[in-house]
Structure formats: C-alpha cells, structure tokens
Amino acid sequence: MEKIDVALGQDSYTIEIARGLWKDVGTKIRSLSKAEKVAVITDDTVDALYGKALEEKLSKEGFMVRRFIFPHGEHHKTLAVFETMVRACAQFGMTRSDLVVALGGGVVGDLAGFVAASFLRGIDFIQIPTTLLSQIDSSVGGKVAVDLKAGKNLAGAFYQPKAVFIDTDLLATLSTRFLHDGLAEAIKYGCIKDAALFAKIAGYADDAALLADIDSVVATCCAIKARIVEQDEFDTGLRMLLNFGHTLGHAVEQHFGYSCFTHGEGVAIGMYQLTKRTEELGMTAKGSAERIKSVLEKYNLPLTAGVEKAQLLDTMARDKKKNGNSITLIILQQIGEGVLQKVDWQEVPKYLG
Ligand code: GLY
C-alpha cells in the first residue's frame, strides 16, 4: 500500500494506492464520512462492472446509497448531465453532510466533482478512479468541470476530494486503447519532471510487463502531481507544466468533436509535434522528439492528427489557456525538464511547424 499525502491545509487529503484496495473501499469511506446518504455518480460502462458491488459495500457500512448513471464518453460531460445529477441529489434529499462518490474515469470524476462542488455550495466527495488516466492525473488535484460547446472544461471549479482510492487491479477491465490513453499522461510526467520515469516506460518489454509494474508508475505520477498541486493549487504557474501537450491536444480532440482521438491520444500528438518544432527552433535538446516518438509508437499512440494548421489554430484560439494576447506553452528543455513559455498569439503558428 502506498499513501501519498496532498498537503493543502484544511483541504489536505490522502491518495491510497494498492492492488485489491477495492475489497475494503466501503470501510475506508465509512472511516472518512459520517454521511447518511451517498450518491455514487458513474457512467453506464463502469456501472455495469462495479456499480452494484460498490452499492453493496457502502450499504453494508450503513449508508443509504443511490447510483446516478449517465452514458459514457466526453460528449456527455455537459451542463445538461450536470443538471440531471444535481437534481437527482436534491430529489434524494441529500444534505451538506452527505457524500458524492465518483466511480469511473476522468469524465466521471470531473462531472461528479463539479456536482459535489456545486450542490448546496459544496458537499464532500471521494474519487475512485477506474482508468489509468484518472488514476494518475484527473482524480488528483481538484480540477472539476464540464465542457461547453465553446471548449473543454469551460465551466468548473477547483474542489479537492476528501480522498482518492486507487486500486490498480481495476485496470484489468480496461481496453488496450485506454491503457495506452492513460500511459500518454504518464509519459507526460516523465517528459516534464522525471527522466527516469520516461526511461522506465520506454523500457517495458510489453503491456504485460507494464501492468506488472503499474503500481509504481501510478505512485510516481501521483507523487509528482501532488507536489506540483501543493505549490500551485490554482494553476497560476507551476501547475501549468501539467498541460504539456494539452493545448494542441485539446484542439485536436475538439476539432473531431471528441469522437476520433481520446484525451491521451490528443496529448500524445501535442507532445510530439510541439517538441519536434521546439527542437528545430533550438529550444529543446537534440534527440528529444525522436525519443518521444519512439515511446509513443511503442504504445500505439498517434503522432499526427492530419488536420490543417489553420484549422487547429482556429480551435486553439478558443482554448481557455489563451490569456489575452498570449498563450502559455509548455516546452521541454530536455526529457525530464519542462518549462513554461509565454508566447505571443501571433507567434503561435511558428510552434506548430
Ligand atoms: N490535468 C492537469 C491539472 O490537473 O492541472
């Protein structure tokens, strides 16, 4: 069992990582919450796998439990689904001392967290992430949101969970595509902060070897994220490092209406394309883009989106990270060392090659 504390004063919490943790998750939640009612928010895919079992575990602990289920996929992370969920909490008669549990991947965690942040101006929530991407990134750090037509995560809050319970055995039901989707974010952590992690991921013989060691990858990524969030909870500086590959990645995802590339695949394209360009511009150590390319190819992650530069620029212009006349890009000096680079909007095309 690995325990990683996220020290944020009154909003501090612990990330617990262990194989088989799921068995005792009801007891763990009871030890943290005096709630009478628990709303388990999840999607149809995860509910079919784990919903009933979680309801039984929580009921055994004396909670009154309801499962609120929405259809899976980023295109359901909407204000409409959010409204349905908040209304469901109200109809269930939940009070300030009750609890939301987010059971699922990044979409579920973001949406359920935003419901918890908004209902009665904020009630407790706990994250049980079930995908690699949510275990190493989105369940940690308190960014909760829904998408608007104008862009991803445009309505949201910073709202920390009371705990994050990660059982890496739950990844056994993840498809290969989504294992690799999450791995793109692990590669990102390696790129921006940890060359040894990058080398480790590049070195696994195959997916079986990766999965055999996945606890250590998850723990390393969570620890990196925890230290960054502790220093910059509200994303005004250092935390932006976590956006490496994301500005272009979000634009790619959005360009295809979230139906062609997954989040991790978008990030993979963004990391490679930007680094190829910054290397050409002499800003990144030679050979970095090639190393990124080789690890992405190893895990069947895409390198290009096949979209015209002008179209991507158009989508990027609407990205929330565009701040007035400039945008903050994350650039690698070398593998393991990312830096923030404020770029004038007029200069952005140069970084797209
Ligand atoms: N996923 C990026 C962040 O939490 O800041």
XYZ file of C-alpha atoms and ligand atoms in Angstrom:
358
model
C 0.000 0.000 0.000
C 1.322 3.402 -1.000
C -0.040 6.514 0.692
C 0.634 9.922 -0.817
C -0.479 12.973 1.123
C -1.593 16.079 -0.718
C -0.901 18.890 1.749
C -3.345 21.716 1.117
C -4.124 22.976 4.633
C -7.766 22.328 5.503
C -8.263 20.698 2.113
C -5.487 18.127 2.569
C -6.171 14.517 1.667
C -4.506 11.193 1.041
C -4.184 9.181 -2.159
C -4.141 5.477 -1.310
C -2.782 3.116 -3.960
C -2.916 -0.669 -3.656
C -3.860 -3.760 -5.562
C -7.031 -5.187 -4.028
C -7.893 -1.972 -2.147
C -11.375 -2.217 -3.718
C -12.250 -5.048 -1.300
C -12.193 -2.664 1.677
C -13.259 0.558 -0.014
C -16.619 0.688 1.816
C -14.907 0.544 5.216
C -12.359 3.124 4.113
C -15.112 5.511 3.022
C -17.001 4.992 6.290
C -13.879 5.866 8.275
C -13.809 9.258 6.498
C -17.502 10.152 6.368
C -20.410 10.412 8.761
C -22.807 10.858 5.823
C -26.276 9.368 5.921
C -26.656 9.327 2.131
C -24.172 8.599 -0.627
C -24.686 9.418 -4.310
C -22.455 7.203 -6.431
C -22.024 9.004 -9.750
C -20.785 6.797 -12.556
C -21.239 6.006 -16.246
C -23.028 3.051 -17.820
C -19.814 1.162 -18.675
C -18.319 1.381 -15.185
C -21.660 0.824 -13.511
C -22.058 -2.485 -15.336
C -18.686 -3.603 -13.970
C -18.530 -2.180 -10.459
C -21.675 -0.183 -9.609
C -23.695 -2.822 -7.799
C -20.669 -4.080 -5.860
C -19.886 -0.582 -4.606
C -23.504 -0.012 -3.630
C -23.418 -3.222 -1.576
C -20.145 -2.288 0.112
C -21.500 1.127 1.078
C -24.879 -0.210 2.198
C -23.068 -2.665 4.460
C -21.466 0.340 6.158
C -24.926 1.771 6.903
C -25.052 4.399 4.131
C -28.259 4.970 2.137
C -26.955 4.667 -1.414
C -28.228 5.715 -4.844
C -26.367 5.232 -8.108
C -26.716 8.021 -10.641
C -25.617 6.776 -14.034
C -25.025 8.663 -17.268
C -23.887 7.456 -20.709
C -20.116 7.136 -21.062
C -17.953 9.468 -23.141
C -16.587 13.012 -23.139
C -19.592 14.268 -25.118
C -21.758 13.577 -22.059
C -19.629 15.796 -19.784
C -22.189 18.548 -20.276
C -24.200 21.093 -18.358
C -27.306 19.045 -19.194
C -25.946 15.896 -17.496
C -24.614 18.033 -14.638
C -28.111 19.462 -14.130
C -29.653 15.985 -14.141
C -27.189 14.882 -11.463
C -27.702 17.923 -9.225
C -31.475 17.470 -9.492
C -31.042 13.787 -8.609
C -29.068 14.735 -5.469
C -31.845 17.153 -4.490
C -34.525 14.561 -5.105
C -32.606 12.053 -2.991
C -32.831 14.617 -0.166
C -29.089 14.925 0.335
C -27.795 17.414 2.912
C -24.493 19.208 3.475
C -23.112 16.289 5.486
C -23.766 13.743 2.723
C -21.302 12.432 0.196
C -20.726 12.057 -3.539
C -18.534 9.185 -4.709
C -17.102 9.443 -8.223
C -16.667 5.929 -9.614
C -15.103 5.915 -13.057
C -12.659 7.595 -15.382
C -11.805 11.243 -15.970
C -15.196 12.238 -17.341
C -16.986 10.792 -14.316
C -14.534 12.334 -11.838
C -14.736 15.776 -13.440
C -18.510 15.772 -13.637
C -19.172 14.181 -10.221
C -16.647 16.532 -8.613
C -18.398 19.537 -10.138
C -21.747 18.234 -8.844
C -20.211 17.895 -5.349
C -18.675 21.373 -5.600
C -21.992 22.939 -6.592
C -24.706 21.049 -4.729
C -25.622 23.028 -1.578
C -22.479 25.114 -2.356
C -20.273 22.096 -1.802
C -20.502 18.675 -0.190
C -17.775 16.067 0.353
C -16.654 13.833 -2.466
C -14.345 10.883 -2.849
C -12.672 9.703 -6.028
C -12.445 6.021 -7.002
C -10.734 6.286 -10.403
C -11.021 3.212 -12.629
C -8.901 4.156 -15.663
C -5.170 4.717 -15.837
C -5.680 8.296 -16.965
C -7.891 9.129 -13.995
C -5.672 7.218 -11.546
C -2.561 9.187 -12.461
C -3.998 12.570 -13.300
C -7.590 13.716 -13.224
C -8.606 12.274 -9.829
C -5.818 14.207 -8.104
C -5.686 17.974 -7.701
C -9.323 19.057 -7.566
C -9.943 20.287 -11.102
C -13.617 19.542 -11.726
C -15.597 20.726 -14.733
C -17.940 20.147 -17.626
C -17.393 21.064 -21.274
C -19.252 23.760 -23.176
C -19.707 23.919 -26.956
C -17.075 26.655 -26.925
C -14.438 24.395 -25.376
C -13.352 21.746 -22.940
C -13.691 22.243 -19.152
C -15.012 25.786 -19.570
C -17.421 25.566 -16.600
C -15.835 24.211 -13.447
C -14.121 24.752 -10.114
C -11.128 23.847 -8.024
C -12.620 21.492 -5.467
C -10.497 18.902 -3.697
C -11.763 15.399 -2.898
C -11.684 14.048 0.675
C -9.669 11.070 -0.545
C -8.592 9.230 -3.669
C -8.738 5.421 -3.528
C -6.810 3.734 -6.318
C -6.945 0.004 -6.922
C -4.756 -0.790 -9.913
C -6.419 -4.213 -10.211
C -9.423 -2.328 -11.610
C -7.306 -1.633 -14.700
C -7.721 -5.302 -15.677
C -11.035 -4.408 -17.347
C -9.545 -1.511 -19.316
C -9.145 -1.953 -23.077
C -5.649 -1.749 -24.537
C -6.559 1.515 -26.255
C -7.484 3.123 -22.941
C -4.486 1.672 -21.122
C -2.320 3.440 -23.690
C -4.508 6.552 -23.482
C -3.603 6.848 -19.786
C 0.002 5.978 -20.447
C 0.296 9.100 -22.606
C -0.186 11.134 -19.416
C 2.424 9.023 -17.604
C 4.832 9.749 -20.472
C 3.961 13.416 -20.000
C 5.057 13.283 -16.331
C 8.307 11.718 -17.464
C 8.808 14.450 -20.056
C 8.205 17.378 -17.722
C 9.698 16.136 -14.454
C 11.191 12.674 -14.346
C 13.617 11.345 -16.956
C 13.906 8.042 -15.038
C 10.142 7.504 -15.274
C 10.306 8.239 -19.015
C 13.109 5.693 -19.456
C 11.249 3.111 -17.393
C 8.107 3.422 -19.537
C 10.192 3.271 -22.698
C 11.882 0.123 -21.417
C 8.971 -2.221 -20.594
C 9.046 -5.273 -22.858
C 5.288 -5.171 -23.455
C 1.924 -4.296 -21.887
C 2.125 -7.302 -19.556
C 5.431 -6.023 -18.137
C 3.955 -2.545 -17.806
C 0.889 -3.877 -15.989
C 3.047 -5.970 -13.656
C 4.736 -2.739 -12.529
C 1.797 -0.380 -12.895
C 1.531 0.386 -9.139
C 4.928 2.021 -9.179
C 4.089 4.063 -12.314
C 0.816 5.246 -10.749
C 2.510 6.107 -7.446
C 5.317 8.055 -9.158
C 2.855 10.058 -11.267
C 0.574 10.798 -8.292
C 3.545 11.919 -6.192
C 4.743 14.275 -8.952
C 1.263 15.706 -9.306
C 0.759 16.046 -5.541
C 3.990 18.063 -5.154
C 3.035 20.335 -8.064
C -0.531 20.899 -6.830
C 0.746 21.689 -3.311
C 2.818 24.501 -4.759
C 0.215 25.846 -7.182
C -3.276 24.595 -6.382
C -4.997 27.188 -8.559
C -2.961 26.739 -11.732
C -1.386 30.153 -11.933
C 2.179 28.992 -12.602
C 3.968 25.711 -11.933
C 0.817 23.569 -12.353
C 0.613 24.659 -15.981
C 3.551 22.273 -16.550
C 0.946 19.516 -16.433
C -0.504 20.956 -19.628
C 2.460 19.780 -21.707
C 0.971 18.595 -24.995
C -2.505 19.696 -23.954
C -3.029 22.947 -25.864
C -2.637 21.216 -29.200
C -4.125 18.015 -27.772
C -7.357 19.726 -26.697
C -7.604 21.399 -30.104
C -7.268 18.016 -31.834
C -9.846 16.398 -29.541
C -12.245 19.260 -30.012
C -11.736 19.509 -33.765
C -13.127 15.970 -34.099
C -15.939 16.546 -31.600
C -14.239 14.203 -29.052
C -15.129 11.257 -31.276
C -11.870 10.470 -33.068
C -8.960 10.827 -30.650
C -9.056 10.109 -26.912
C -7.620 12.678 -24.495
C -4.332 10.796 -24.139
C -4.052 10.405 -27.905
C -4.531 14.160 -28.330
C -1.846 14.785 -25.695
C 0.494 12.344 -27.474
C 0.123 14.296 -30.727
C 0.611 17.588 -28.875
C 3.768 16.418 -27.036
C 5.431 15.074 -30.160
C 4.511 17.861 -32.576
C 5.496 20.655 -30.201
C 8.782 19.018 -29.218
C 9.695 18.322 -32.849
C 9.208 22.014 -33.533
C 10.979 23.369 -30.427
C 13.893 21.090 -31.219
C 14.040 22.594 -34.734
C 13.930 26.031 -33.113
C 16.906 25.124 -30.919
C 14.915 25.305 -27.674
C 14.960 21.577 -26.861
C 17.884 19.162 -26.580
C 18.526 17.281 -29.816
C 17.051 13.785 -29.953
C 14.172 14.530 -27.537
C 11.426 14.407 -30.172
C 12.800 11.125 -31.508
C 12.729 9.579 -28.022
C 9.126 10.756 -27.566
C 8.203 9.404 -30.995
C 9.690 6.035 -30.214
C 7.887 5.604 -26.871
C 4.566 6.773 -28.355
C 4.909 4.354 -31.276
C 5.717 1.548 -28.865
C 2.313 2.019 -27.234
C 0.423 2.657 -30.493
C -0.158 6.314 -29.682
C -0.611 8.709 -32.634
C 1.945 11.294 -33.735
C -0.189 13.393 -36.076
C -3.843 14.346 -36.397
C -3.928 15.036 -40.144
C -5.568 18.431 -39.617
C -4.613 21.686 -41.354
C -2.613 24.091 -39.170
C -5.131 26.896 -39.810
C -7.989 24.778 -38.510
C -6.118 23.847 -35.345
C -5.169 27.472 -34.746
C -8.800 28.422 -35.011
C -9.761 25.878 -32.356
C -6.781 26.834 -30.169
C -7.840 30.473 -30.240
C -10.873 29.465 -28.236
C -8.822 27.475 -25.724
C -9.189 28.803 -22.208
C -5.445 28.889 -21.700
C -5.180 31.706 -24.221
C -4.701 34.663 -21.970
C -5.418 37.935 -23.746
C -2.850 38.280 -26.471
C -0.620 35.469 -25.310
C -0.669 31.779 -24.528
C 1.447 29.716 -22.120
C 3.049 26.784 -23.887
C 4.937 24.066 -22.047
C 8.239 23.349 -23.677
C 10.876 20.732 -22.895
C 14.456 21.814 -22.402
C 15.195 18.109 -22.354
C 13.348 14.933 -21.347
C 12.582 15.366 -17.640
C 12.661 19.148 -17.680
C 9.651 21.128 -18.805
C 9.405 24.934 -18.632
C 6.636 27.477 -19.111
C 6.943 29.704 -22.134
C 4.664 32.690 -22.573
C 4.143 33.109 -26.305
C 2.538 35.981 -28.154
C -0.522 34.789 -30.009
C 0.999 35.961 -33.332
C 3.997 33.707 -32.648
C 1.950 30.540 -32.040
C 1.923 29.373 -35.712
C 5.701 29.116 -35.543
C 5.331 26.433 -32.829
C 3.005 24.369 -34.994
C 5.642 23.829 -37.671
N -4.668 17.755 -15.519
C -3.935 18.942 -15.302
C -4.101 19.501 -13.941
O -4.686 18.871 -13.081
O -3.663 20.606 -13.690
